[in-house]
Coordinates of C-alpha atoms in Angstrom, one line a residue:
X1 CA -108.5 -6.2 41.2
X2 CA -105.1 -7.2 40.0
X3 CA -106.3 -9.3 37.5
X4 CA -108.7 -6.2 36.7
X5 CA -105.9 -3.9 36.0
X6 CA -103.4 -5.9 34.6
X7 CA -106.1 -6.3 31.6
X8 CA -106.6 -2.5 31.6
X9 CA -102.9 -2.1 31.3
X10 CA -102.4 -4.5 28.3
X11 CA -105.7 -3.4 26.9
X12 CA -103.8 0.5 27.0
X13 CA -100.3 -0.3 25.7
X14 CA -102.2 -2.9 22.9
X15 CA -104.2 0.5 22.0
X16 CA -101.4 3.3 22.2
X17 CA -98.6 1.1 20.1
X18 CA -100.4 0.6 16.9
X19 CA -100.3 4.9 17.1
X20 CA -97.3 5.6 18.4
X21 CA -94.9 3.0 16.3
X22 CA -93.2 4.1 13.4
X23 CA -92.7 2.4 10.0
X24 CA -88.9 1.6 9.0
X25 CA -87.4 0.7 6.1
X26 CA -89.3 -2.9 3.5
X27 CA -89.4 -6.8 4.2
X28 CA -88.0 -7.1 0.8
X29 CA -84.3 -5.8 -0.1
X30 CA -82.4 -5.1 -3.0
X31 CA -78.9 -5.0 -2.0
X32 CA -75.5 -5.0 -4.3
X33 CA -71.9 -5.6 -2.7
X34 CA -68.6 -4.7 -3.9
X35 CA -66.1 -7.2 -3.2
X36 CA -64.0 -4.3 -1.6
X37 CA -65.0 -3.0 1.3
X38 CA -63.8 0.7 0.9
X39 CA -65.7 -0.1 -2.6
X40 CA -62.6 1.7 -4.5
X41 CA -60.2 -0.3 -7.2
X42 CA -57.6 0.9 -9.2
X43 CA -58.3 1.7 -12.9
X44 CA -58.0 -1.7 -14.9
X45 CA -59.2 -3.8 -11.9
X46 CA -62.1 -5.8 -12.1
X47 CA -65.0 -5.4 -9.3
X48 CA -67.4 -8.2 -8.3
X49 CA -70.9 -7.0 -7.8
X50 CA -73.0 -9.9 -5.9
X51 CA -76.6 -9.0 -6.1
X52 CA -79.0 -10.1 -3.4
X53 CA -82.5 -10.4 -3.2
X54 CA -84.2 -11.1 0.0
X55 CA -87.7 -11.0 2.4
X56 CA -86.9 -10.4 6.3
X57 CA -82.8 -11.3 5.6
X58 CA -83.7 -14.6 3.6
X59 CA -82.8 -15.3 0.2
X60 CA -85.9 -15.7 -2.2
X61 CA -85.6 -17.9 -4.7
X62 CA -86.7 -17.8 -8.3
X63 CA -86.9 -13.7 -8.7
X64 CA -86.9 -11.9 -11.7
X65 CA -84.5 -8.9 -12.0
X66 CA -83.8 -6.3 -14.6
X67 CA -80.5 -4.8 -14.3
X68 CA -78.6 -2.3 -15.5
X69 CA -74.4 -1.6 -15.2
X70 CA -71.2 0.3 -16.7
X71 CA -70.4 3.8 -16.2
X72 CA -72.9 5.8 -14.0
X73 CA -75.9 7.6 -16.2
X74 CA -74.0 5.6 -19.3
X75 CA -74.9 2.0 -18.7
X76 CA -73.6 -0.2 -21.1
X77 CA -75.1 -3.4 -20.3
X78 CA -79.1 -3.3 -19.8
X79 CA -80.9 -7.0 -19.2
X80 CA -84.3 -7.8 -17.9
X81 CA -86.2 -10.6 -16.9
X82 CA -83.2 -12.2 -15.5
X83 CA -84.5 -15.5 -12.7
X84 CA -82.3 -15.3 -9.7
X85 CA -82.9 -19.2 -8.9
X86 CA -81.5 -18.7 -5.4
X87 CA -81.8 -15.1 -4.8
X88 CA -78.7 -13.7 -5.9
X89 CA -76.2 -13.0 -9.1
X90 CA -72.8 -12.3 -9.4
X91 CA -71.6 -9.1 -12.0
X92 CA -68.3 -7.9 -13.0
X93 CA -67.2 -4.7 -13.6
X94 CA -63.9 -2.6 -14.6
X95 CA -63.1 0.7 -16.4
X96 CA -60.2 2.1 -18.1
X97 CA -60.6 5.7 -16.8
X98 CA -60.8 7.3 -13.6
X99 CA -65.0 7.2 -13.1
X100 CA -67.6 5.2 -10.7
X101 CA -69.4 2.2 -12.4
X102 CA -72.7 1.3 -11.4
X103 CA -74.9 -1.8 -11.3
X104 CA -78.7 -0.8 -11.0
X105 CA -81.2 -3.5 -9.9
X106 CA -85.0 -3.4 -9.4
X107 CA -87.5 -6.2 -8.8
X108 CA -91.2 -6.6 -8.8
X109 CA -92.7 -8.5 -6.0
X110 CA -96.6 -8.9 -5.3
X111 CA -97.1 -5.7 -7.3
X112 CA -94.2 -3.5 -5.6
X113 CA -91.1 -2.4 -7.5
X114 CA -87.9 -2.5 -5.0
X115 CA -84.8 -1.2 -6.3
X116 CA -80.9 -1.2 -5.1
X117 CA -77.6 -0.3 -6.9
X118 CA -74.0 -0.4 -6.3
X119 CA -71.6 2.5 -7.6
X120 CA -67.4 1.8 -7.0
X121 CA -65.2 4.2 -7.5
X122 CA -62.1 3.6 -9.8
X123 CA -58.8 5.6 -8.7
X124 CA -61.5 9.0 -8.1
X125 CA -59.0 10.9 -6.6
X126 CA -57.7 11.5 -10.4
X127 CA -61.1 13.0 -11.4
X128 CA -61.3 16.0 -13.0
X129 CA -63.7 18.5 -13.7
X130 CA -64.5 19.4 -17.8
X131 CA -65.9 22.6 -16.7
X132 CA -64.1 26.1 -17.8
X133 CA -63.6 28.8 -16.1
X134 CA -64.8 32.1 -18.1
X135 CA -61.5 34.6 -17.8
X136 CA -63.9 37.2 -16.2
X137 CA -65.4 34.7 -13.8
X138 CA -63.9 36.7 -10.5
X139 CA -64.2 40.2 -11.7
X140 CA -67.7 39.4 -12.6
X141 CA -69.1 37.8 -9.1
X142 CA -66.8 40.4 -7.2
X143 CA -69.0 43.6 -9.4
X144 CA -72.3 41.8 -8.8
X145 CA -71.7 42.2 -5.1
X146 CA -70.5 45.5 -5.1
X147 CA -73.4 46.8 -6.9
X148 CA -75.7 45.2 -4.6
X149 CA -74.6 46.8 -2.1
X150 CA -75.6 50.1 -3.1
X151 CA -78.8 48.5 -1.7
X152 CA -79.0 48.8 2.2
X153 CA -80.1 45.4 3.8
X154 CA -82.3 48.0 5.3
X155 CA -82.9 44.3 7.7
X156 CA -86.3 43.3 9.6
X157 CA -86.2 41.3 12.9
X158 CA -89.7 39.3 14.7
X159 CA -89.4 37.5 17.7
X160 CA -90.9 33.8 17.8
X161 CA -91.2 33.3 21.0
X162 CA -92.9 30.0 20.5
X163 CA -89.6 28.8 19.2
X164 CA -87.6 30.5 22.0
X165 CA -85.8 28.1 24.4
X166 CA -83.6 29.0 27.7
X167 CA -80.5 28.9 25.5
X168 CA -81.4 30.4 22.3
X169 CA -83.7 33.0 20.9
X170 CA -85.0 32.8 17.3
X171 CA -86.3 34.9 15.0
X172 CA -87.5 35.0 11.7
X173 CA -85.2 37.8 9.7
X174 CA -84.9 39.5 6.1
X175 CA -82.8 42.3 4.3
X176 CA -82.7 43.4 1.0
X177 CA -80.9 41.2 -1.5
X178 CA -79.6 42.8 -5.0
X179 CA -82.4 45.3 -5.8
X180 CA -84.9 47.3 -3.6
X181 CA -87.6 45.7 -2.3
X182 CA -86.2 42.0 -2.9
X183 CA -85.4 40.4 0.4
X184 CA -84.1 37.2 1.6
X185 CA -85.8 35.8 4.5
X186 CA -84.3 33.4 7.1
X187 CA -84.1 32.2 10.9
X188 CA -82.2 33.6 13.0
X189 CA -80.9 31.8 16.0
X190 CA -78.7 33.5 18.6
X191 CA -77.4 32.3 22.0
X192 CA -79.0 33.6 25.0
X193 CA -76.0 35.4 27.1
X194 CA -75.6 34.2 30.9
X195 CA -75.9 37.2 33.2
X196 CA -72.3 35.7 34.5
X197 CA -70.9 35.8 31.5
X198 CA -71.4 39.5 30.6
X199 CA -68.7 40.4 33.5
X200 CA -66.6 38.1 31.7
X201 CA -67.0 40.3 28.7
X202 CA -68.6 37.6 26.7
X203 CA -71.5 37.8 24.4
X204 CA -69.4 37.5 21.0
X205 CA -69.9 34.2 18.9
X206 CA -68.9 32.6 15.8
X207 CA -71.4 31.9 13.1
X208 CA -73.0 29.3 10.6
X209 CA -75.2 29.9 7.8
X210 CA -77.1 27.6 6.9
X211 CA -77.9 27.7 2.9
X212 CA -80.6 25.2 2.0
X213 CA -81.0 22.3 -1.3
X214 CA -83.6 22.8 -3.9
X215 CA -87.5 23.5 -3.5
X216 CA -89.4 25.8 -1.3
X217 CA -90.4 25.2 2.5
X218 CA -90.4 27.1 5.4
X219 CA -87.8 26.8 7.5
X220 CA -87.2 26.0 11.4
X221 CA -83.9 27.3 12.0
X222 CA -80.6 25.4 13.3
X223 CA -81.9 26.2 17.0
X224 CA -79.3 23.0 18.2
X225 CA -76.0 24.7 17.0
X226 CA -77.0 27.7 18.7
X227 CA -77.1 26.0 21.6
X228 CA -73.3 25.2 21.8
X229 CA -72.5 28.4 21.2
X230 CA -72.9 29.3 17.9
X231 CA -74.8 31.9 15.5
X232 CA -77.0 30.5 13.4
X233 CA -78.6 31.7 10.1
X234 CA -80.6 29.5 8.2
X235 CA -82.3 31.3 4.9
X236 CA -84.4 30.5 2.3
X237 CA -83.6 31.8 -1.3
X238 CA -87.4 32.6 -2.9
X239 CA -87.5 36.0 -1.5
X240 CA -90.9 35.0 0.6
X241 CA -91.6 34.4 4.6
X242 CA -90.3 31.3 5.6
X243 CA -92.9 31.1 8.3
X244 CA -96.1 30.1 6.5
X245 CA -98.1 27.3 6.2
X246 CA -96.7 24.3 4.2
X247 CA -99.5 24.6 1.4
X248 CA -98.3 28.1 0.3
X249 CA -94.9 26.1 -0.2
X250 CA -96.2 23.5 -1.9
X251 CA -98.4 26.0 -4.0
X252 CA -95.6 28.0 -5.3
X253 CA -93.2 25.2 -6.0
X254 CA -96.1 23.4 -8.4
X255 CA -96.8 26.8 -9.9
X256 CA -95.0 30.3 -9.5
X257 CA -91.6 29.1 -9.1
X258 CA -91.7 25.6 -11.3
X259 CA -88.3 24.5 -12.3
X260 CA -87.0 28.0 -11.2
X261 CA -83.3 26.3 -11.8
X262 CA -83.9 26.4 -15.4
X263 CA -84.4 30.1 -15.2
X264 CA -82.3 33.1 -17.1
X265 CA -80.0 30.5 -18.8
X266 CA -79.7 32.2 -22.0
X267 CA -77.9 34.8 -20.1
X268 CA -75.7 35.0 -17.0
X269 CA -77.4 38.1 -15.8
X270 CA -81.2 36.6 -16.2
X271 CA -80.3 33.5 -14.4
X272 CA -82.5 32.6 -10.9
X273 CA -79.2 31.6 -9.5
X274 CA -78.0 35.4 -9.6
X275 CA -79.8 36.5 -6.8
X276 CA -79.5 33.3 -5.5
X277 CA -76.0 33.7 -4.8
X278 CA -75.8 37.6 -4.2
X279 CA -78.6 36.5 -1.1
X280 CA -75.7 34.0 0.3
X281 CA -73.0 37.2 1.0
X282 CA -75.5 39.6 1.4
X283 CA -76.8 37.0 4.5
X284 CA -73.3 37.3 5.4
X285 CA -73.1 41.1 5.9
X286 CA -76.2 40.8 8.0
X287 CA -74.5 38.2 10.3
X288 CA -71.3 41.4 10.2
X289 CA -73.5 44.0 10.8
X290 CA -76.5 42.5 12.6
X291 CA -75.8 40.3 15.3
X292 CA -73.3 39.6 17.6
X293 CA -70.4 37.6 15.5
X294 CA -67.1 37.4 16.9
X295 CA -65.2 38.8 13.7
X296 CA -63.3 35.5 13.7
X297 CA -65.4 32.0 12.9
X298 CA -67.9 31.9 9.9
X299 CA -68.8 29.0 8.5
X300 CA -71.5 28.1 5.8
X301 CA -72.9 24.7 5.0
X302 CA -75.7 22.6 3.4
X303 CA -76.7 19.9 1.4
X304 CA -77.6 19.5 -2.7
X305 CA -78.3 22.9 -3.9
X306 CA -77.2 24.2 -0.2
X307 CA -73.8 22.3 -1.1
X308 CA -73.0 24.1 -4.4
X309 CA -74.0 27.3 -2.1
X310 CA -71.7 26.7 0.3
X311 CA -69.1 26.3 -2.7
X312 CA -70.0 29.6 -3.9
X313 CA -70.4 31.6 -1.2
X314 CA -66.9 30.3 0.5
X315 CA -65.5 31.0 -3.0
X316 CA -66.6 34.4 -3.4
X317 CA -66.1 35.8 0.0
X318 CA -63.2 35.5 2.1
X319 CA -64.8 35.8 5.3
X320 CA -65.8 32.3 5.7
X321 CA -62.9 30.1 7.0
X322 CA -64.8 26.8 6.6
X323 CA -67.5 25.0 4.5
X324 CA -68.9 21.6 4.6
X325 CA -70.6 21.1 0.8
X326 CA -73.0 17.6 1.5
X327 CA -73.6 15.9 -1.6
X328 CA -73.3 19.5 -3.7
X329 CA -75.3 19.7 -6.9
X330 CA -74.7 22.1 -9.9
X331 CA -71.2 21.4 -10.5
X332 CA -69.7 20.2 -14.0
X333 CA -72.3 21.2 -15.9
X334 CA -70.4 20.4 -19.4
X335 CA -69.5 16.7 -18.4
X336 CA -72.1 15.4 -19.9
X337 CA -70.8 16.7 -23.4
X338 CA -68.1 14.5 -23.2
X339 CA -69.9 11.5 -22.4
X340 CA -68.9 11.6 -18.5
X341 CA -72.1 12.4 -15.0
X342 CA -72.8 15.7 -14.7
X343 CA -74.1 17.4 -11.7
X344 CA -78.1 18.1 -11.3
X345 CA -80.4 19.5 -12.7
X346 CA -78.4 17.7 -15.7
X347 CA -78.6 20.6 -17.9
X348 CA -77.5 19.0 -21.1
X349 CA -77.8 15.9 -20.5
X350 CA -80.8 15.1 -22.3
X351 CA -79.7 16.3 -25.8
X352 CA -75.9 16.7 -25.2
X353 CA -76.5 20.4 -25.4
X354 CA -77.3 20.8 -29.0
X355 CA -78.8 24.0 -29.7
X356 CA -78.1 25.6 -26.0
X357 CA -74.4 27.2 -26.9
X358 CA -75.3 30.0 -24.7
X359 CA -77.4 28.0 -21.9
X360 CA -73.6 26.1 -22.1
X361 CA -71.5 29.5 -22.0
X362 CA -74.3 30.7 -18.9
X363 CA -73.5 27.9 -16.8
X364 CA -70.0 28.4 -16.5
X365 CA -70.9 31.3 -14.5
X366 CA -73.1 28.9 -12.2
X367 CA -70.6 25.8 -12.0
X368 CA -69.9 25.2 -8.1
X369 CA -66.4 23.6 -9.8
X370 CA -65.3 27.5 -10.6
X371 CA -66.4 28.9 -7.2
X372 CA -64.5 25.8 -5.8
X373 CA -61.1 27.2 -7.8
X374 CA -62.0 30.4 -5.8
X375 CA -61.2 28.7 -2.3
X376 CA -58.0 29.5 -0.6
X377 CA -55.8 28.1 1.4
X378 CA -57.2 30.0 4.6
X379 CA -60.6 28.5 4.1
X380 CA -60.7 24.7 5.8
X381 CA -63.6 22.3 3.8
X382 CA -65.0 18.8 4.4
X383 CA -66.8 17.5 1.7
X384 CA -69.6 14.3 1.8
X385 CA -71.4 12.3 -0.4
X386 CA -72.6 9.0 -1.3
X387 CA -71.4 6.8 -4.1
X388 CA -74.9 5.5 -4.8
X389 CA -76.9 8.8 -5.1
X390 CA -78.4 9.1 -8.9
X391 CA -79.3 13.0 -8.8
X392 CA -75.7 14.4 -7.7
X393 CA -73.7 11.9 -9.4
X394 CA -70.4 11.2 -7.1
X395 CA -68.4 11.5 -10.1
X396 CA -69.1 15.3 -9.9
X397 CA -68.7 15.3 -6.2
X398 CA -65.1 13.8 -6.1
X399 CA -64.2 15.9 -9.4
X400 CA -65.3 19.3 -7.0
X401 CA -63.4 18.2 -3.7
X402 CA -60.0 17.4 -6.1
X403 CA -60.2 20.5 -7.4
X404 CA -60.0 22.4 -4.6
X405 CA -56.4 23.3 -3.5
X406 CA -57.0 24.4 0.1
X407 CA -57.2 22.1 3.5
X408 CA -59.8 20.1 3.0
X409 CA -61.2 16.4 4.3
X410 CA -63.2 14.1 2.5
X411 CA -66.1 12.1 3.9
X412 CA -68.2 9.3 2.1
X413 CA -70.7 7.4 3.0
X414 CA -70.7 4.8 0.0
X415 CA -74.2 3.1 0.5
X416 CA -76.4 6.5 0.9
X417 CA -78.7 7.8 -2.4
X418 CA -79.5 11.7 -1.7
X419 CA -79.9 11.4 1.3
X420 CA -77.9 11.3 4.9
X421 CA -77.3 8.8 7.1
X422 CA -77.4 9.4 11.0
X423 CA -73.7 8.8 11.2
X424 CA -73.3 11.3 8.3
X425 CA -75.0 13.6 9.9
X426 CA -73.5 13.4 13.4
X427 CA -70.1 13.3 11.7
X428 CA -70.7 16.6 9.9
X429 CA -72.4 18.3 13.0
X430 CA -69.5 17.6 15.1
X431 CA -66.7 18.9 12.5
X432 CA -68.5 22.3 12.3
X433 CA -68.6 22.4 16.0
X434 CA -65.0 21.9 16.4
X435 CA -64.1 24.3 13.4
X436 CA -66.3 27.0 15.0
X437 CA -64.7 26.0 18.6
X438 CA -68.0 25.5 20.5
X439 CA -67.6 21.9 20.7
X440 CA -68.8 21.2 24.3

């Protein structure tokens, strides 16, 4: 009978893992080293790239490479076909500017392209943006809100209970945004208050908004960060319920709402990104008005597109006292007319702006570099990215965070593409906490 159920037992755990396990990361990797381990030289220094290629940590021998390097989205040196005899290649590398230069690898093996790439920074904390700031740049943001707000948030609130924990109670939320009838949606997360602690005259929290990148989802709200103690607002920016099924996402982003970035450009009152931005403080007077903030913390935060809002919004309104831009796209739109990155979506990249004078003149008014001049010394930022990511190019990203002039931290994570890493993440998690002073 032992015997018996000893079988059973393997014959159970043999049958559960093949669905349970998960599938992490390729036998095969492309990776590319600095020889300094902060991967930052001084302009005029020379870098040493060594290029590996290996299956399961081993060194292949005989792979072909193609490989591009020199400043990033400007490579000056392109070669393929390249036979690695032992798996790897040495590069060098220096430039005689402030910038990041970038070696880009990819292989073929058995059919699969693998890629990797390498960006290191050259003196970046002399980076500046190219980006200029229109003279009517405040006046016109500041007159935007105010006439907004001849619109009442006139707000809705619906329980979700099914999202409800002992500690938090969530909802999905909207108010009107810059005209009647257009509303932002979001989740709404708010701390469930101890019957002790009402004697205690609790029941007043700080708050985060949460301002998300680019596409369209629905959204679950930041139910953790309420938890410790904190408001939370997460919202979404296309005006529709961010409760519904993931196909009527994926439906509008493939057609309604296509490239909605490239909206309005001819003109700085037709852009997407108008109401965009106007959503962002009007979210904020709803956390005022609407729930129970403390008057005192507010932070906003998030990643790509969510990073150049949190630029914005922290520039525009003076309530926030901290921001944490990840990775922030739309910023230094015009680099790319002097032959230098330039944030995503890359406006003028493609044909050095030729022929878009006033898609050029509009996107001064959209620049997260100019909301960033907005930031004062009252306002506390921490800023991350990753040196390899090819959509926000880190070029941009360090050109933002010198820019600013008020208290601020800076963050890499040299070896991420658009995307976090776990110790990113908990790092970033942990500052807002202790900014908003709920850290447990």
């Amino acid at each position: 009978m032992k015997k018996n159920g000893l079988i059973i037992l393997l014959l159970t755990l043999f049958g559960v893992l093949p669905v349970s396990a998960q599938i992490r990361g390729n036998s095969i990797r492309v990776d590319v080293v600095p020889d300094h381990q902060d991967w930052r030289y001084e302009v005029g220094q020379t870098a040493q790239f060594k290029i590996m290629i290996t299956r399961e940590n081993t060194l292949l021998n005989s792979v072909t490479i193609d490989y591009e390097a020199g400043p990033e989205m400007y490579p000056e040196v392109k070669k393929q076909g390249v036979v690695l005899k032992d798996g790897t290649l040495m590069l060098k590398g220096k430039m005689s500017k402030p910038g990041f230069y970038r070696v880009d690898v990819k292989t073929t093996i058995d059919g699969k392209e693998y890629k990797g790439a390498c960006a290191a920074a050259f003196s970046p904390e002399l980076l500046q943006p190219t980006t200029v700031m229109p003279q009517d740049f405040s006046d016109y943001w500041q007159n935007a809100i105010s006439e907004a707000r001849q619109v009442p948030l006139n707000p809705t609130k619906r329980l979700l209970p099914e999202r409800c924990t002992n500690e938090v109670n969530v909802y999905e939320v909207s108010f009107q945004n810059m005209q009647w009838n257009f509303r932002t949606y979001g989740i709404l997360c708010v701390p469930v208050e101890k019957d002790n602690a009402k004697a205690a005259g609790a029941g007043k929290y700080p708050a985060l908004l949460r301002v998300p990148g680019a596409g369209v989802r629905p959204y679950g709200g930041d139910i953790y960060t309420a938890s410790q103690g904190a408001i939370t607002l997460e919202i979404g920016i296309h005006g529709i319920s961010v409760t519904m099924d993931q196909k009527v996402y994926d439906d509008v982003f493939n057609g309604a709402l296509m490239n909605y970035w490239n909206w309005g450009m001819d003109n700085r009152d037709d852009s997407y990104y108008k109401r965009v931005i106007i959503g962002c403080i009007r979210a904020l007077d709803y956390i005022e008005q609407y729930t129970p903030w403390n008057g005192q913390q507010l932070a906003v935060s998030g990643s790509s597109q969510g990073g150049f809002l949190s630029l914005a919004t922290a520039g525009l309104d003076k309530r926030i006292t901290c921001y944490a831009p990840v990775h922030a796209a739309l910023c230094d739109h015009t680099a790319s007319l002097k032959g230098v990155a330039c944030g995503w979506p890359h406006y003028f990249y493609w044909n050095k702006g030729k022929g878009q004078e006033r898609q050029i003149e509009t996107s001064r008014y959209y620049d997260g570099v100019n909301f960033a001049r907005l930031i004062t010394d009252k306002q506390k930022g921490w800023f991350s990215f990753g040196y390899n990511d090819d959509v926000v190019p880190p070029t941009t990203a360090w050109a933002t965070y010198n820019i600013v002039t008020g208290p601020k931290e800076i963050s890499p994570y040299q070896a991420t593409w658009h995307f976090w890493h776990q110790e990113q993440w908990d790092e970033w998690e942990n500052w807002l906490l202790k900014e908003l002073k709920v850290k447990k």
